[in-house]
């Protein structure tokens, strides 16, 4: 284990799960979020060269290690992919030749990747499932601090603060691979691995959460002004919650619970479109949403705000850690509330009281 990994593991793992009587949102720590982002390999792209692909495999192993140290038993769900494999699949599907992937992948053979899954089973409604997810792969040449080191760090920290907290519904946390090559990880999960006997009450994709700015005209929008419905913000000082009208109820509940758990958090809910525009389908919530499950994307809006998107400058130094921490507190609190917190059982009267001097201790001694 190298020195950086040792330090990161120490920061992430010391302290373990929180007391179930504590509010999870209050337990989120900026230092842990930063340690997670710094601990990720800066080369972790399936579409990249040998170093990138090795880095992506290393990221899978790191996530398993960190989750085990938090007391979880991670599941590895296999994904087979490389560019040649994708090209073959596209040919079978009848994709026009001009749109097919090139039949090359840095000379590497077909490779198996993995999604990483952990969960907290619900105590009374285990078949009702809230899914929190992020992707951990990046693109070649970009260190991926915001995209999507912030999502990974957020989900790890939420996993820590919710561990051991009793809730009515199941909370499942999924670290998706291969998002950057066409949402392959989430598509395969929805198609093959999502249990058919469960009800997904909501799915939240944590997609770039750490870039904020107060500069005028720093925010663009994929949707223009709609009179009486939507006035596009022009300052990049908020976190967006994006979905379609059908899932507005879940989006609004998520928004309300986030703001209640993180006072001062600024949000914008975009849930007024009956059909998702292309830019609303750019993260791992899309396969859930397109199959009728309440999926939302939580995002700082990526290239509509962040000038470092998919560039070598996407580093932790560009992030606003204070506002990022506030977002994570909001998600942790919302997840806890939506999953249904179970109050601790009342203690028996006098259970913690110490005998007063001269009072019988129940051992017959009277001392």
Tab-separated table of C-alpha atoms in Angstrom:
chain	number	residue	atom	x	y	z
A	1	UNK	CA	0.000	0.000	0.000
A	2	UNK	CA	1.532	3.328	-1.035
A	3	UNK	CA	1.723	6.284	1.348
A	4	UNK	CA	-1.171	8.219	-0.240
A	5	UNK	CA	-3.448	5.188	-0.075
A	6	UNK	CA	-2.500	4.599	3.554
A	7	UNK	CA	-3.336	8.188	4.484
A	8	UNK	CA	-6.599	8.126	2.533
A	9	UNK	CA	-7.644	4.831	4.081
A	10	UNK	CA	-6.875	6.190	7.528
A	11	UNK	CA	-9.000	9.291	7.013
A	12	UNK	CA	-11.879	7.391	5.433
A	13	UNK	CA	-12.037	4.483	7.827
A	14	UNK	CA	-11.318	5.820	11.300
A	15	UNK	CA	-14.484	6.224	13.286
A	16	UNK	CA	-16.585	3.748	11.300
A	17	UNK	CA	-20.358	4.056	11.409
A	18	UNK	CA	-22.075	6.836	13.310
A	19	UNK	CA	-24.314	6.521	16.343
A	20	UNK	CA	-27.816	5.828	15.032
A	21	UNK	CA	-29.166	8.585	17.275
A	22	UNK	CA	-27.150	11.233	15.433
A	23	UNK	CA	-28.529	13.069	12.418
A	24	UNK	CA	-26.620	11.661	9.420
A	25	UNK	CA	-26.426	15.023	7.654
A	26	UNK	CA	-24.555	16.577	10.563
A	27	UNK	CA	-21.905	13.852	10.431
A	28	UNK	CA	-20.693	14.625	6.887
A	29	UNK	CA	-17.040	15.711	6.992
A	30	UNK	CA	-15.266	17.839	4.402
A	31	UNK	CA	-11.907	16.203	5.175
A	32	UNK	CA	-13.268	12.790	4.248
A	33	UNK	CA	-14.766	14.091	1.019
A	34	UNK	CA	-11.441	15.627	0.060
A	35	UNK	CA	-9.529	12.463	0.972
A	36	UNK	CA	-11.764	10.359	-1.257
A	37	UNK	CA	-11.270	12.606	-4.271
A	38	UNK	CA	-7.511	12.763	-3.757
A	39	UNK	CA	-7.362	8.989	-3.299
A	40	UNK	CA	-8.847	8.164	-6.703
A	41	UNK	CA	-6.490	7.364	-9.595
A	42	UNK	CA	-6.330	10.343	-11.943
A	43	UNK	CA	-6.254	7.956	-14.901
A	44	UNK	CA	-9.377	5.770	-14.901
A	45	UNK	CA	-10.916	5.655	-18.368
A	46	UNK	CA	-12.092	2.506	-20.153
A	47	UNK	CA	-11.669	4.261	-23.496
A	48	UNK	CA	-8.109	5.281	-22.624
A	49	UNK	CA	-4.678	3.709	-22.954
A	50	UNK	CA	-3.205	0.912	-20.848
A	51	UNK	CA	-2.490	3.244	-17.907
A	52	UNK	CA	-6.074	4.513	-17.890
A	53	UNK	CA	-7.521	1.019	-18.024
A	54	UNK	CA	-5.274	-0.228	-15.240
A	55	UNK	CA	-6.262	2.824	-13.219
A	56	UNK	CA	-9.925	2.013	-13.703
A	57	UNK	CA	-9.398	-1.542	-12.454
A	58	UNK	CA	-7.485	-0.122	-9.486
A	59	UNK	CA	-10.439	2.174	-8.773
A	60	UNK	CA	-12.759	-0.831	-8.581
A	61	UNK	CA	-10.434	-2.449	-6.039
A	62	UNK	CA	-10.110	0.753	-3.999
A	63	UNK	CA	-13.867	1.183	-3.760
A	64	UNK	CA	-14.243	-2.371	-2.517
A	65	UNK	CA	-11.509	-1.805	0.062
A	66	UNK	CA	-12.978	1.452	1.334
A	67	UNK	CA	-16.494	0.015	1.543
A	68	UNK	CA	-15.287	-3.059	3.420
A	69	UNK	CA	-13.504	-0.798	5.886
A	70	UNK	CA	-16.831	0.959	6.458
A	71	UNK	CA	-18.412	-2.366	7.383
A	72	UNK	CA	-20.088	-3.257	4.086
A	73	UNK	CA	-19.903	-6.401	1.963
A	74	UNK	CA	-19.616	-5.089	-1.618
A	75	UNK	CA	-21.026	-7.027	-4.564
A	76	UNK	CA	-19.177	-6.975	-7.889
A	77	UNK	CA	-21.502	-7.088	-10.901
A	78	UNK	CA	-19.567	-7.896	-14.100
A	79	UNK	CA	-19.624	-5.856	-17.314
A	80	UNK	CA	-17.940	-6.959	-20.520
A	81	UNK	CA	-16.830	-4.106	-22.733
A	82	UNK	CA	-14.177	-2.693	-25.001
A	83	UNK	CA	-14.429	-0.655	-28.183
A	84	UNK	CA	-14.402	-3.744	-30.405
A	85	UNK	CA	-17.069	-5.349	-28.227
A	86	UNK	CA	-19.161	-2.184	-28.502
A	87	UNK	CA	-18.661	-2.071	-32.270
A	88	UNK	CA	-19.813	-5.683	-32.578
A	89	UNK	CA	-22.883	-4.977	-30.447
A	90	UNK	CA	-23.725	-1.909	-32.530
A	91	UNK	CA	-23.448	-3.917	-35.746
A	92	UNK	CA	-25.848	-6.519	-34.342
A	93	UNK	CA	-28.250	-3.760	-33.332
A	94	UNK	CA	-28.206	-2.242	-36.818
A	95	UNK	CA	-26.488	1.014	-35.882
A	96	UNK	CA	-25.391	2.795	-39.089
A	97	UNK	CA	-21.717	2.172	-39.864
A	98	UNK	CA	-20.908	5.888	-39.663
A	99	UNK	CA	-22.100	5.913	-36.039
A	100	UNK	CA	-20.405	2.713	-34.881
A	101	UNK	CA	-17.487	2.667	-32.444
A	102	UNK	CA	-14.042	2.080	-34.002
A	103	UNK	CA	-12.782	-1.488	-33.673
A	104	UNK	CA	-9.793	-0.584	-31.556
A	105	UNK	CA	-9.120	-0.301	-27.850
A	106	UNK	CA	-5.443	0.479	-27.317
A	107	UNK	CA	-4.562	-3.070	-28.365
A	108	UNK	CA	-6.197	-4.613	-25.305
A	109	UNK	CA	-8.437	-7.648	-25.442
A	110	UNK	CA	-12.053	-7.759	-24.324
A	111	UNK	CA	-12.104	-6.971	-20.637
A	112	UNK	CA	-14.475	-7.482	-17.720
A	113	UNK	CA	-15.304	-4.444	-15.619
A	114	UNK	CA	-17.576	-4.186	-12.595
A	115	UNK	CA	-20.291	-2.153	-10.941
A	116	UNK	CA	-19.875	-2.113	-7.146
A	117	UNK	CA	-23.024	-2.391	-5.004
A	118	UNK	CA	-23.725	-2.160	-1.265
A	119	UNK	CA	-26.986	-1.730	0.586
A	120	UNK	CA	-28.688	-1.156	3.905
A	121	UNK	CA	-31.742	-3.456	4.063
A	122	UNK	CA	-34.950	-1.834	5.227
A	123	UNK	CA	-36.319	-2.987	8.564
A	124	UNK	CA	-40.045	-2.903	7.756
A	125	UNK	CA	-40.350	-2.233	3.985
A	126	UNK	CA	-37.277	-3.953	2.503
A	127	UNK	CA	-38.802	-4.307	-0.980
A	128	UNK	CA	-39.165	-0.540	-1.290
A	129	UNK	CA	-35.759	0.664	-2.426
A	130	UNK	CA	-34.126	4.079	-2.621
A	131	UNK	CA	-31.115	3.973	-4.943
A	132	UNK	CA	-28.234	6.442	-4.640
A	133	UNK	CA	-25.621	6.113	-7.365
A	134	UNK	CA	-22.575	7.645	-8.981
A	135	UNK	CA	-20.169	6.686	-11.740
A	136	UNK	CA	-16.480	6.340	-10.997
A	137	UNK	CA	-14.933	6.215	-14.466
A	138	UNK	CA	-13.545	9.306	-16.179
A	139	UNK	CA	-12.449	10.286	-19.689
A	140	UNK	CA	-8.893	10.062	-21.046
A	141	UNK	CA	-6.778	13.063	-20.149
A	142	UNK	CA	-9.035	14.364	-17.370
A	143	UNK	CA	-8.283	13.687	-13.675
A	144	UNK	CA	-12.033	13.679	-13.026
A	145	UNK	CA	-12.202	15.556	-9.722
A	146	UNK	CA	-15.648	17.016	-10.382
A	147	UNK	CA	-16.580	14.426	-13.033
A	148	UNK	CA	-17.085	12.332	-11.100
A	149	UNK	CA	-14.799	12.228	-8.097
A	150	UNK	CA	-17.335	14.396	-6.284
A	151	UNK	CA	-20.081	11.829	-6.851
A	152	UNK	CA	-17.846	9.015	-5.597
A	153	UNK	CA	-16.762	10.966	-2.516
A	154	UNK	CA	-20.354	11.921	-1.751
A	155	UNK	CA	-21.622	8.350	-1.961
A	156	UNK	CA	-18.790	6.986	0.177
A	157	UNK	CA	-19.471	9.563	2.873
A	158	UNK	CA	-23.224	8.944	2.752
A	159	UNK	CA	-22.530	5.210	3.060
A	160	UNK	CA	-20.480	5.950	6.176
A	161	UNK	CA	-23.015	8.125	7.963
A	162	UNK	CA	-25.994	5.869	7.187
A	163	UNK	CA	-24.264	2.658	8.303
A	164	UNK	CA	-25.997	1.297	11.369
A	165	UNK	CA	-28.899	3.757	11.142
A	166	UNK	CA	-32.216	1.837	11.148
A	167	UNK	CA	-34.582	2.798	8.321
A	168	UNK	CA	-37.884	1.423	7.082
A	169	UNK	CA	-36.874	1.118	3.421
A	170	UNK	CA	-33.787	-0.305	1.770
A	171	UNK	CA	-31.087	2.146	0.699
A	172	UNK	CA	-28.934	0.738	-2.096
A	173	UNK	CA	-25.721	2.503	-3.122
A	174	UNK	CA	-24.317	1.725	-6.562
A	175	UNK	CA	-20.945	2.771	-7.941
A	176	UNK	CA	-21.410	2.481	-11.700
A	177	UNK	CA	-18.592	1.844	-14.136
A	178	UNK	CA	-18.544	2.728	-17.856
A	179	UNK	CA	-20.818	5.769	-17.667
A	180	UNK	CA	-18.456	7.657	-19.944
A	181	UNK	CA	-18.838	5.089	-22.738
A	182	UNK	CA	-22.597	5.273	-23.062
A	183	UNK	CA	-24.042	4.568	-19.592
A	184	UNK	CA	-23.056	0.919	-20.011
A	185	UNK	CA	-22.926	0.152	-16.296
A	186	UNK	CA	-26.364	1.515	-15.429
A	187	UNK	CA	-27.964	0.156	-18.592
A	188	UNK	CA	-26.738	-3.348	-17.794
A	189	UNK	CA	-27.833	-3.035	-14.176
A	190	UNK	CA	-31.392	-2.045	-15.081
A	191	UNK	CA	-31.596	-4.709	-17.779
A	192	UNK	CA	-30.038	-7.621	-15.869
A	193	UNK	CA	-29.412	-6.972	-12.174
A	194	UNK	CA	-32.318	-4.927	-10.827
A	195	UNK	CA	-34.570	-7.325	-8.853
A	196	UNK	CA	-38.011	-7.589	-10.450
A	197	UNK	CA	-39.843	-7.986	-7.142
A	198	UNK	CA	-38.726	-4.614	-5.788
A	199	UNK	CA	-40.285	-1.180	-6.003
A	200	UNK	CA	-37.770	1.563	-6.736
A	201	UNK	CA	-39.208	4.548	-4.884
A	202	UNK	CA	-36.519	6.793	-6.323
A	203	UNK	CA	-33.087	6.803	-7.939
A	204	UNK	CA	-30.661	9.698	-7.493
A	205	UNK	CA	-27.631	9.979	-9.762
A	206	UNK	CA	-24.857	12.016	-8.125
A	207	UNK	CA	-23.289	13.604	-11.206
A	208	UNK	CA	-20.718	16.369	-10.672
A	209	UNK	CA	-21.465	18.161	-7.402
A	210	UNK	CA	-18.543	20.431	-6.609
A	211	UNK	CA	-18.119	23.328	-9.039
A	212	UNK	CA	-19.785	26.605	-8.038
A	213	UNK	CA	-19.261	30.227	-8.982
A	214	UNK	CA	-20.908	33.537	-8.133
A	215	UNK	CA	-19.699	35.250	-11.304
A	216	UNK	CA	-22.360	36.985	-13.413
A	217	UNK	CA	-23.376	35.072	-16.549
A	218	UNK	CA	-21.450	31.996	-15.398
A	219	UNK	CA	-24.396	29.654	-15.962
A	220	UNK	CA	-25.873	28.500	-19.252
A	221	UNK	CA	-28.978	26.374	-19.716
A	222	UNK	CA	-29.915	23.604	-22.167
A	223	UNK	CA	-33.490	24.897	-21.968
A	224	UNK	CA	-34.557	28.408	-22.875
A	225	UNK	CA	-36.992	30.596	-21.019
A	226	UNK	CA	-40.558	29.295	-20.797
A	227	UNK	CA	-42.871	32.110	-19.762
A	228	UNK	CA	-44.473	31.408	-16.411
A	229	UNK	CA	-42.670	28.065	-16.100
A	230	UNK	CA	-38.897	28.418	-16.248
A	231	UNK	CA	-36.524	31.347	-16.167
A	232	UNK	CA	-32.991	29.990	-16.731
A	233	UNK	CA	-30.549	30.988	-13.967
A	234	UNK	CA	-27.481	32.915	-15.080
A	235	UNK	CA	-25.224	32.395	-12.037
A	236	UNK	CA	-23.691	28.993	-11.260
A	237	UNK	CA	-24.313	29.035	-7.517
A	238	UNK	CA	-26.862	26.207	-7.193
A	239	UNK	CA	-27.250	22.452	-7.503
A	240	UNK	CA	-29.759	21.223	-10.097
A	241	UNK	CA	-32.305	18.430	-9.722
A	242	UNK	CA	-33.301	17.290	-13.203
A	243	UNK	CA	-36.059	14.883	-14.229
A	244	UNK	CA	-39.362	14.816	-16.146
A	245	UNK	CA	-42.906	15.773	-15.127
A	246	UNK	CA	-43.850	12.174	-14.384
A	247	UNK	CA	-41.365	12.068	-11.505
A	248	UNK	CA	-41.940	15.567	-10.199
A	249	UNK	CA	-43.305	14.333	-6.865
A	250	UNK	CA	-40.098	12.476	-6.040
A	251	UNK	CA	-37.917	15.363	-7.251
A	252	UNK	CA	-39.825	17.856	-5.103
A	253	UNK	CA	-39.630	15.617	-2.038
A	254	UNK	CA	-35.889	15.190	-2.570
A	255	UNK	CA	-35.474	18.951	-2.930
A	256	UNK	CA	-37.454	19.742	0.213
A	257	UNK	CA	-35.615	17.182	2.321
A	258	UNK	CA	-32.214	18.311	1.032
A	259	UNK	CA	-32.870	21.927	1.915
A	260	UNK	CA	-34.243	20.958	5.317
A	261	UNK	CA	-31.105	18.954	6.084
A	262	UNK	CA	-28.690	21.567	4.713
A	263	UNK	CA	-29.893	25.115	5.469
A	264	UNK	CA	-28.416	27.555	2.989
A	265	UNK	CA	-28.271	25.044	0.139
A	266	UNK	CA	-29.467	26.618	-3.104
A	267	UNK	CA	-31.278	24.324	-5.531
A	268	UNK	CA	-33.048	24.555	-8.872
A	269	UNK	CA	-35.579	21.864	-9.768
A	270	UNK	CA	-36.077	21.218	-13.491
A	271	UNK	CA	-39.063	18.854	-13.627
A	272	UNK	CA	-41.421	20.566	-16.047
A	273	UNK	CA	-40.597	18.739	-19.300
A	274	UNK	CA	-42.988	15.920	-20.303
A	275	UNK	CA	-40.207	14.305	-22.334
A	276	UNK	CA	-36.555	14.468	-21.333
A	277	UNK	CA	-34.357	16.613	-23.584
A	278	UNK	CA	-31.014	15.002	-24.524
A	279	UNK	CA	-29.080	16.882	-21.838
A	280	UNK	CA	-31.373	15.388	-19.178
A	281	UNK	CA	-30.271	11.887	-20.215
A	282	UNK	CA	-26.526	12.239	-19.736
A	283	UNK	CA	-26.150	10.322	-16.496
A	284	UNK	CA	-26.973	6.982	-14.901
A	285	UNK	CA	-30.506	7.939	-13.889
A	286	UNK	CA	-31.526	7.760	-17.553
A	287	UNK	CA	-31.964	3.945	-17.843
A	288	UNK	CA	-34.114	4.025	-14.699
A	289	UNK	CA	-36.190	6.962	-15.880
A	290	UNK	CA	-36.690	5.457	-19.337
A	291	UNK	CA	-38.029	2.241	-17.798
A	292	UNK	CA	-40.611	3.996	-15.646
A	293	UNK	CA	-38.706	4.393	-12.397
A	294	UNK	CA	-38.412	7.762	-10.631
A	295	UNK	CA	-34.924	8.807	-11.668
A	296	UNK	CA	-33.341	12.207	-11.091
A	297	UNK	CA	-29.936	13.692	-11.799
A	298	UNK	CA	-28.335	15.820	-9.113
A	299	UNK	CA	-25.684	17.975	-10.778
A	300	UNK	CA	-23.732	21.215	-10.919
A	301	UNK	CA	-24.677	21.105	-14.652
A	302	UNK	CA	-21.220	20.098	-15.956
A	303	UNK	CA	-20.268	21.900	-19.184
A	304	UNK	CA	-23.087	24.416	-18.771
A	305	UNK	CA	-21.031	25.900	-15.934
A	306	UNK	CA	-17.715	24.169	-15.335
A	307	UNK	CA	-14.985	25.295	-17.792
A	308	UNK	CA	-12.829	22.323	-16.702
A	309	UNK	CA	-15.325	19.672	-17.829
A	310	UNK	CA	-13.484	16.732	-19.473
A	311	UNK	CA	-10.204	18.645	-19.397
A	312	UNK	CA	-6.815	18.144	-17.678
A	313	UNK	CA	-7.761	21.029	-15.373
A	314	UNK	CA	-10.620	19.106	-13.710
A	315	UNK	CA	-8.718	18.975	-10.417
A	316	UNK	CA	-9.720	19.268	-6.771
A	317	UNK	CA	-8.248	22.777	-6.617
A	318	UNK	CA	-11.136	24.014	-8.808
A	319	UNK	CA	-13.850	22.752	-6.455
A	320	UNK	CA	-15.815	24.675	-3.845
A	321	UNK	CA	-15.483	22.220	-0.963
A	322	UNK	CA	-17.733	24.221	1.366
A	323	UNK	CA	-20.713	24.202	-0.973
A	324	UNK	CA	-19.943	20.639	-2.064
A	325	UNK	CA	-20.106	19.544	1.579
A	326	UNK	CA	-23.456	21.294	1.928
A	327	UNK	CA	-24.799	19.325	-1.054
A	328	UNK	CA	-23.662	16.022	0.457
A	329	UNK	CA	-25.256	16.912	3.788
A	330	UNK	CA	-28.464	17.593	1.916
A	331	UNK	CA	-28.416	14.247	0.125
A	332	UNK	CA	-27.580	12.330	3.304
A	333	UNK	CA	-30.423	13.980	5.183
A	334	UNK	CA	-32.855	13.482	2.316
A	335	UNK	CA	-31.961	9.811	1.943
A	336	UNK	CA	-32.479	9.274	5.663
A	337	UNK	CA	-35.859	11.024	5.603
A	338	UNK	CA	-37.152	9.355	2.431
A	339	UNK	CA	-36.052	5.889	3.529
A	340	UNK	CA	-38.002	6.409	6.752
A	341	UNK	CA	-35.997	6.830	9.948
A	342	UNK	CA	-36.860	4.462	12.774
A	343	UNK	CA	-36.536	6.086	16.205
A	344	UNK	CA	-34.425	4.181	18.720
A	345	UNK	CA	-36.395	1.998	21.099
A	346	UNK	CA	-37.172	3.782	24.374
A	347	UNK	CA	-34.943	2.747	27.223
A	348	UNK	CA	-36.397	1.097	30.280
A	349	UNK	CA	-36.930	3.553	33.139
A	350	UNK	CA	-33.767	3.855	35.186
A	351	UNK	CA	-31.743	1.727	32.746
A	352	UNK	CA	-28.828	4.153	32.813
A	353	UNK	CA	-29.195	5.332	36.395
A	354	UNK	CA	-26.385	4.519	38.784
A	355	UNK	CA	-27.269	3.424	42.343
A	356	UNK	CA	-27.028	6.227	44.848
A	357	UNK	CA	-24.641	5.884	47.779
A	358	UNK	CA	-26.008	3.404	50.303
A	359	UNK	CA	-28.685	2.139	47.856
A	360	UNK	CA	-29.097	-1.612	47.355
A	361	UNK	CA	-27.529	-2.915	44.116
A	362	UNK	CA	-29.741	-5.950	43.826
A	363	UNK	CA	-27.003	-8.393	44.825
A	364	UNK	CA	-28.242	-8.812	48.366
A	365	UNK	CA	-25.317	-6.928	49.814
A	366	UNK	CA	-27.064	-3.666	50.403
A	367	UNK	CA	-23.778	-1.957	49.568
